[in-house]
CSV table of C-alpha atoms in Angstrom, one decimal:
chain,number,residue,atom,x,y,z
A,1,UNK,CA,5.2,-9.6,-0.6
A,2,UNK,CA,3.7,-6.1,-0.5
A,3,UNK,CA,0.4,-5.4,-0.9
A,4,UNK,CA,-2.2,-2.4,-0.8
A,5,UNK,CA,-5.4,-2.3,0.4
A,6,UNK,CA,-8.5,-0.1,0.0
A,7,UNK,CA,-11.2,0.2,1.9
A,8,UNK,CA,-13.3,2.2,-0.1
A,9,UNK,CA,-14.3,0.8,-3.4
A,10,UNK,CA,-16.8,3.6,-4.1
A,11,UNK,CA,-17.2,7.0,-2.6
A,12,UNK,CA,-20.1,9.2,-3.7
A,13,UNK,CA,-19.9,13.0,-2.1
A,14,UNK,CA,-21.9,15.7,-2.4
A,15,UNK,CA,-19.7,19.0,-3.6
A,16,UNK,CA,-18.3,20.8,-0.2
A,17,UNK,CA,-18.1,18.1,1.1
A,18,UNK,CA,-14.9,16.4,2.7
A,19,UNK,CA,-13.2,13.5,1.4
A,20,UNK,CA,-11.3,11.1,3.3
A,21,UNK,CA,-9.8,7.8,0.8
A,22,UNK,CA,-8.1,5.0,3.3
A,23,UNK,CA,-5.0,3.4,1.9
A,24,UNK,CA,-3.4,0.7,4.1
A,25,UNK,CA,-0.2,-1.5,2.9
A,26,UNK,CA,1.4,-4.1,4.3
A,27,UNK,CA,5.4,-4.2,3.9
A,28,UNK,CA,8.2,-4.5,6.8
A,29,UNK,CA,10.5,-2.2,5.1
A,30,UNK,CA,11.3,1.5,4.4
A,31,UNK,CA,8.5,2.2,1.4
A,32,UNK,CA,7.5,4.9,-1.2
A,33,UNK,CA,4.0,6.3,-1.4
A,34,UNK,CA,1.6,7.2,-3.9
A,35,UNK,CA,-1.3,8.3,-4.7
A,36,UNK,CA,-2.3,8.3,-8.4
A,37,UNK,CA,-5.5,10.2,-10.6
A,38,UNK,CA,-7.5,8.5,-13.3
A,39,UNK,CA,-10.2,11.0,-14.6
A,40,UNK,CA,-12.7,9.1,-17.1
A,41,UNK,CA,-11.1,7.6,-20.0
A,42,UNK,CA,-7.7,9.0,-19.2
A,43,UNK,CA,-4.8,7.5,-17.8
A,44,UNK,CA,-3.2,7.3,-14.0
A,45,UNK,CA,-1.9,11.2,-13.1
A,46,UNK,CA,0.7,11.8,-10.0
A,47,UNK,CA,-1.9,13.3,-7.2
A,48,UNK,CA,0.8,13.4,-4.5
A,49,UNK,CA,4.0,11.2,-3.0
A,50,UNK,CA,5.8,10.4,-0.1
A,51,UNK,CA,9.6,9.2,-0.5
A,52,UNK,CA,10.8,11.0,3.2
A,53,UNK,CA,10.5,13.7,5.7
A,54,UNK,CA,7.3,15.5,6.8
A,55,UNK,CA,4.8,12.6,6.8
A,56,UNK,CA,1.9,14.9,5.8
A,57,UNK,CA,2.0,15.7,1.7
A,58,UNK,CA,0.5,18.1,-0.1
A,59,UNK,CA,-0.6,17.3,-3.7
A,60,UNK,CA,-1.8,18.9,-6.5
A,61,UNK,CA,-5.5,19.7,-6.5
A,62,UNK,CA,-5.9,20.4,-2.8
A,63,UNK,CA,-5.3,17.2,-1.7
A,64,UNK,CA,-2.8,16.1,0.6
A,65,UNK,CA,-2.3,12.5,2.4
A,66,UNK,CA,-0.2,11.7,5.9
A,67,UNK,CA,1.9,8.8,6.5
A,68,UNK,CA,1.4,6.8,9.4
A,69,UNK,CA,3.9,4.6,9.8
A,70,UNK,CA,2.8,2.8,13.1
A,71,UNK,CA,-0.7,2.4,11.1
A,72,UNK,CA,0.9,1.5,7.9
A,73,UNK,CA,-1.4,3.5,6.5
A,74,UNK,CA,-1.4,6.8,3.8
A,75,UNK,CA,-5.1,8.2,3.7
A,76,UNK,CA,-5.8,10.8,1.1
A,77,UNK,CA,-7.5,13.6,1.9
A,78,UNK,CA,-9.6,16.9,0.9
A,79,UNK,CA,-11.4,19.4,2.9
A,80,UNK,CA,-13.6,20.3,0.0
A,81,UNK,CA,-14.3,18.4,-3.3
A,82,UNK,CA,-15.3,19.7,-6.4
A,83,UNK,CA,-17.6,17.8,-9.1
A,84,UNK,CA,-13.9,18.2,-11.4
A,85,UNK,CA,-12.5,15.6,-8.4
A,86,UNK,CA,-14.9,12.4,-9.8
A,87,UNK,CA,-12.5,10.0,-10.9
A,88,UNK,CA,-10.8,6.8,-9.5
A,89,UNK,CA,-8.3,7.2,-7.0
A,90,UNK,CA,-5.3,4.5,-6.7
A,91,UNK,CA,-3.0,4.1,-3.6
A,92,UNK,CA,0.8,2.8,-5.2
A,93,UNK,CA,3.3,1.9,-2.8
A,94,UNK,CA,6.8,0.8,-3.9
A,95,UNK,CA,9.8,-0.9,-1.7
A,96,UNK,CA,12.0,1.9,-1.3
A,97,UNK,CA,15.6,0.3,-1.7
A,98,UNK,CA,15.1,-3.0,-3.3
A,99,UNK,CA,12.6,-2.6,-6.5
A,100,UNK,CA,11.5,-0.1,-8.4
A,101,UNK,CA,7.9,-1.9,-9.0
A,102,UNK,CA,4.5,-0.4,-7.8
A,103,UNK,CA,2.0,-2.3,-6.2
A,104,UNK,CA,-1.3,-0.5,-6.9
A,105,UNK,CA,-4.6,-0.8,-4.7
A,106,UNK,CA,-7.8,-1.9,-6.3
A,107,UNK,CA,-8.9,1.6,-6.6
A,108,UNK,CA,-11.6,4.1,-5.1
A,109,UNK,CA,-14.0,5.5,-7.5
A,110,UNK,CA,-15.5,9.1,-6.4
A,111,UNK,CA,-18.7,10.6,-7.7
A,112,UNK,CA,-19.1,13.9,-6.7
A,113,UNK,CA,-22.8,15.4,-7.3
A,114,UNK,CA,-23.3,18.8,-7.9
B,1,UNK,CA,3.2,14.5,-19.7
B,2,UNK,CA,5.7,12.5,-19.8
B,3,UNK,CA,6.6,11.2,-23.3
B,4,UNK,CA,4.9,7.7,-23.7
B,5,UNK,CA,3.2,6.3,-26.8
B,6,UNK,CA,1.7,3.5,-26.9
B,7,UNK,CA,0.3,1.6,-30.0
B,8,UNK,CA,-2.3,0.9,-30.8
B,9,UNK,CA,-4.4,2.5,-29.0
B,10,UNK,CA,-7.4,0.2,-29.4
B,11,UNK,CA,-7.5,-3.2,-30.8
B,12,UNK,CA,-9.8,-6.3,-31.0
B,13,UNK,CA,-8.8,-9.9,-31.8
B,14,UNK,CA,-9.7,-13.0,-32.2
B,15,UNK,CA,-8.8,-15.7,-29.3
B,16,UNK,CA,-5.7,-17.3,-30.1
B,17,UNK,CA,-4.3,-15.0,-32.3
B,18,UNK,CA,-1.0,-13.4,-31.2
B,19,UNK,CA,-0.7,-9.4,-30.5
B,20,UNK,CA,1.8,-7.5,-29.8
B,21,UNK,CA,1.7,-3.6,-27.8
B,22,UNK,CA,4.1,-1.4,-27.9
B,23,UNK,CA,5.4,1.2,-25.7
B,24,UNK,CA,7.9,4.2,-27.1
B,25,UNK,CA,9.2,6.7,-24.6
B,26,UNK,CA,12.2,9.4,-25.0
B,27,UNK,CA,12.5,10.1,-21.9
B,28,UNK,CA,15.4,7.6,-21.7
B,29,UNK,CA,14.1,5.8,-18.5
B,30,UNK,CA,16.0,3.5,-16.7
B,31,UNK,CA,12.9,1.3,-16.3
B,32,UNK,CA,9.4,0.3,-18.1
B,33,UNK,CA,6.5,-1.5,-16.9
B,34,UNK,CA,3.6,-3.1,-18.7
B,35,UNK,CA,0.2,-3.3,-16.0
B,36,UNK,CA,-3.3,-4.5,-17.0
B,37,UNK,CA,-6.7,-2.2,-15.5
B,38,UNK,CA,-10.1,-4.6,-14.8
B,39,UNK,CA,-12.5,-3.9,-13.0
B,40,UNK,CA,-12.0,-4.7,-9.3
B,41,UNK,CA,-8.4,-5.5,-9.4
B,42,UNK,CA,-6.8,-1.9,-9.7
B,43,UNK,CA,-3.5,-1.7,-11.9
B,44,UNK,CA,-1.6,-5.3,-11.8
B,45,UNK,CA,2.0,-5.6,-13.3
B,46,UNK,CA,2.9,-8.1,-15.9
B,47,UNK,CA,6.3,-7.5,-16.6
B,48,UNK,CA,8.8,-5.0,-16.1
B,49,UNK,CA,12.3,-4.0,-17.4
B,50,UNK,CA,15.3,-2.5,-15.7
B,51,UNK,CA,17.4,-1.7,-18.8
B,52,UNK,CA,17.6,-3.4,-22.5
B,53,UNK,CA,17.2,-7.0,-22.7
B,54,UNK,CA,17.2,-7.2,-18.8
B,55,UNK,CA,12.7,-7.9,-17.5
B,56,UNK,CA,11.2,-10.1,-15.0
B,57,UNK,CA,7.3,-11.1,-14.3
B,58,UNK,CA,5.2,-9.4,-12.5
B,59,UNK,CA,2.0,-10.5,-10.4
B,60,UNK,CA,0.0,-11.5,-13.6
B,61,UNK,CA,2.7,-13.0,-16.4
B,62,UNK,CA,1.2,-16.1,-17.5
B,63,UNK,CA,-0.1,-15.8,-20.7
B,64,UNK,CA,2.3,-13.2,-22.0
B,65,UNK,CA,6.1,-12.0,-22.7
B,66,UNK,CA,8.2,-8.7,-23.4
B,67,UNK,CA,11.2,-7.8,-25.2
B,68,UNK,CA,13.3,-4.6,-25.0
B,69,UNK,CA,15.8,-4.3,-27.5
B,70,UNK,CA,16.2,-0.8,-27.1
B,71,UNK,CA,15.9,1.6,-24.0
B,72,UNK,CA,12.7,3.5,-25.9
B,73,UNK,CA,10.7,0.6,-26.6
B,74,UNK,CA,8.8,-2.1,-24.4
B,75,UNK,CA,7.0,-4.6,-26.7
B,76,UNK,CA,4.1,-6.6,-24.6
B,77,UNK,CA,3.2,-9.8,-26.5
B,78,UNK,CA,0.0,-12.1,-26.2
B,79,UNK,CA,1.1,-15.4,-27.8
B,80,UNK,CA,-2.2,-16.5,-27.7
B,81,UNK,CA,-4.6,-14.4,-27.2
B,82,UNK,CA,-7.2,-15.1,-24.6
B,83,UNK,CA,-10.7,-13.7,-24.2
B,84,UNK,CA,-9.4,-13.3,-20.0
B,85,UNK,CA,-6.7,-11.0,-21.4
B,86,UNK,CA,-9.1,-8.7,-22.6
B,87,UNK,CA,-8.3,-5.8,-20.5
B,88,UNK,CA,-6.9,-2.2,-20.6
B,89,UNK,CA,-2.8,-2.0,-21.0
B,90,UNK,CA,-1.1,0.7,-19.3
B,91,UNK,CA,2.9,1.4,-19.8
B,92,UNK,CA,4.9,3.3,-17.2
B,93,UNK,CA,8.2,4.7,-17.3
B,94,UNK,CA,9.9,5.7,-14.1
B,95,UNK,CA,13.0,7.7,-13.0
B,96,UNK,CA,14.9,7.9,-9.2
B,97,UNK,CA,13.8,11.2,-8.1
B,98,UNK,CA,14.5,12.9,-4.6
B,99,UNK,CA,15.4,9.8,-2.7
B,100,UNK,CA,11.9,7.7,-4.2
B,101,UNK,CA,11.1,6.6,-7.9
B,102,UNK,CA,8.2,8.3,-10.0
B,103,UNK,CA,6.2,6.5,-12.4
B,104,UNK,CA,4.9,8.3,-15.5
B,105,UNK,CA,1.7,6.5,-17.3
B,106,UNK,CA,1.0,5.9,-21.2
B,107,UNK,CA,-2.7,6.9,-22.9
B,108,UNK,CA,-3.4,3.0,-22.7
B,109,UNK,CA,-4.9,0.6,-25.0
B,110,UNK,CA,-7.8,-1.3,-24.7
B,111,UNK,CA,-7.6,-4.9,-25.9
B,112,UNK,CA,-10.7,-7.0,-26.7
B,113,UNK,CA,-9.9,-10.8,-27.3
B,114,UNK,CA,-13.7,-12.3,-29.1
């Protein structure tokens, strides 16, 4: 069965600084990628995907993930976060050809200080 | 945003009372997904549907069942309530789009079982 793991359970950043959210996932097969937004009391928002091609994604927001395959891994990513990014952060993954269901990660919450 | 609705929005119950959520969409999506947020354990699915009178369990289905009897609605139902299904309910549509499926999220609603 698939499954996604993340490392970070809580992240708390000064503003400027960079962010880096690990997302592993265990699955043999070809797989689609996902990171999704939650901002307080709101619900999950697309940040970014991966379905094929250039393994380094750009999302909305400034942030942008890569895809390492060998690593089986999909680590979010931001040079510079904002005290607008705090919000939990969920890695999806999804078996490409034989399900449509997402397997979520237990989450990464980020508070980013001012 | 994607048009979900889900109702009601908030709603607390006595334990072994049955409930019943609903999820509306007119997007006319293939597929619909009921997941349950806690604390900890990220987004878990309880059932999902793949077109009208056509779903299948999830990671977490014990305890409750679904019925889709048209392609706009997904109706989640807690038999018997439980104070361990006190939780927050998220719907999802999703579409096939660009080789990878997308997932859309509703607003949520936060069940509390007493």
């Amino acid at each position: 069965a698939q499954s996604v793991s993340q490392h970070n359970h809580h992240v708390i950043l000064s503003e400027a600084a960079s962010l880096e959210l690990g997302c592993n996932y265990s699955y043999g097969g070809t797989v689609n990628l996902f990171w999704y937004v939650q901002y307080p009391g709101q619900h999950l928002q697309l940040l970014l995907k991966y379905f094929s091609g250039d393994p380094l994604v750009k999302g909305i927001k400034g942030f942008e993930a890569e895809f390492i395959k060998s690593k089986f891994s999909f680590n979010l990513r931001k040079p510079s976060v904002q005290w607008s990014d705090t919000a939990e952060y969920f890695c999806a993954v999804a078996d490409r050809y034989n399900t449509d269901k997402l397997i979520f990660g237990t989450g990464t919450r980020l508070q980013v200080f001012p | 945003d994607a048009g979900i609705t889900q109702s009601p929005r908030h709603k607390v119950t006595e334990t072994g009372t049955p409930v019943t959520l609903r999820c509306h969409q007119t997007e006319n999506h293939r597929y619909m997904y009921w997941y349950r947020q806690d604390p900890g354990h990220g987004l878990r699915l309880i059932h999902y549907s793949y077109g009208v009178k056509d779903t299948d369990k999830g990671e977490v289905s014990d305890g409750y069942s679904v019925s889709r009897s048209k392609t706009e609605d997904f109706l989640l139902t807690l038999e018997s309530a439980t104070s361990s299904q006190t939780s927050v309910y998220f719907c999802a549509i999703s579409e096939r789009k660009g080789g990878g499926t997308e997932a859309f999220f509703g607003q949520g609603t936060r069940l509390t079982v007493v």
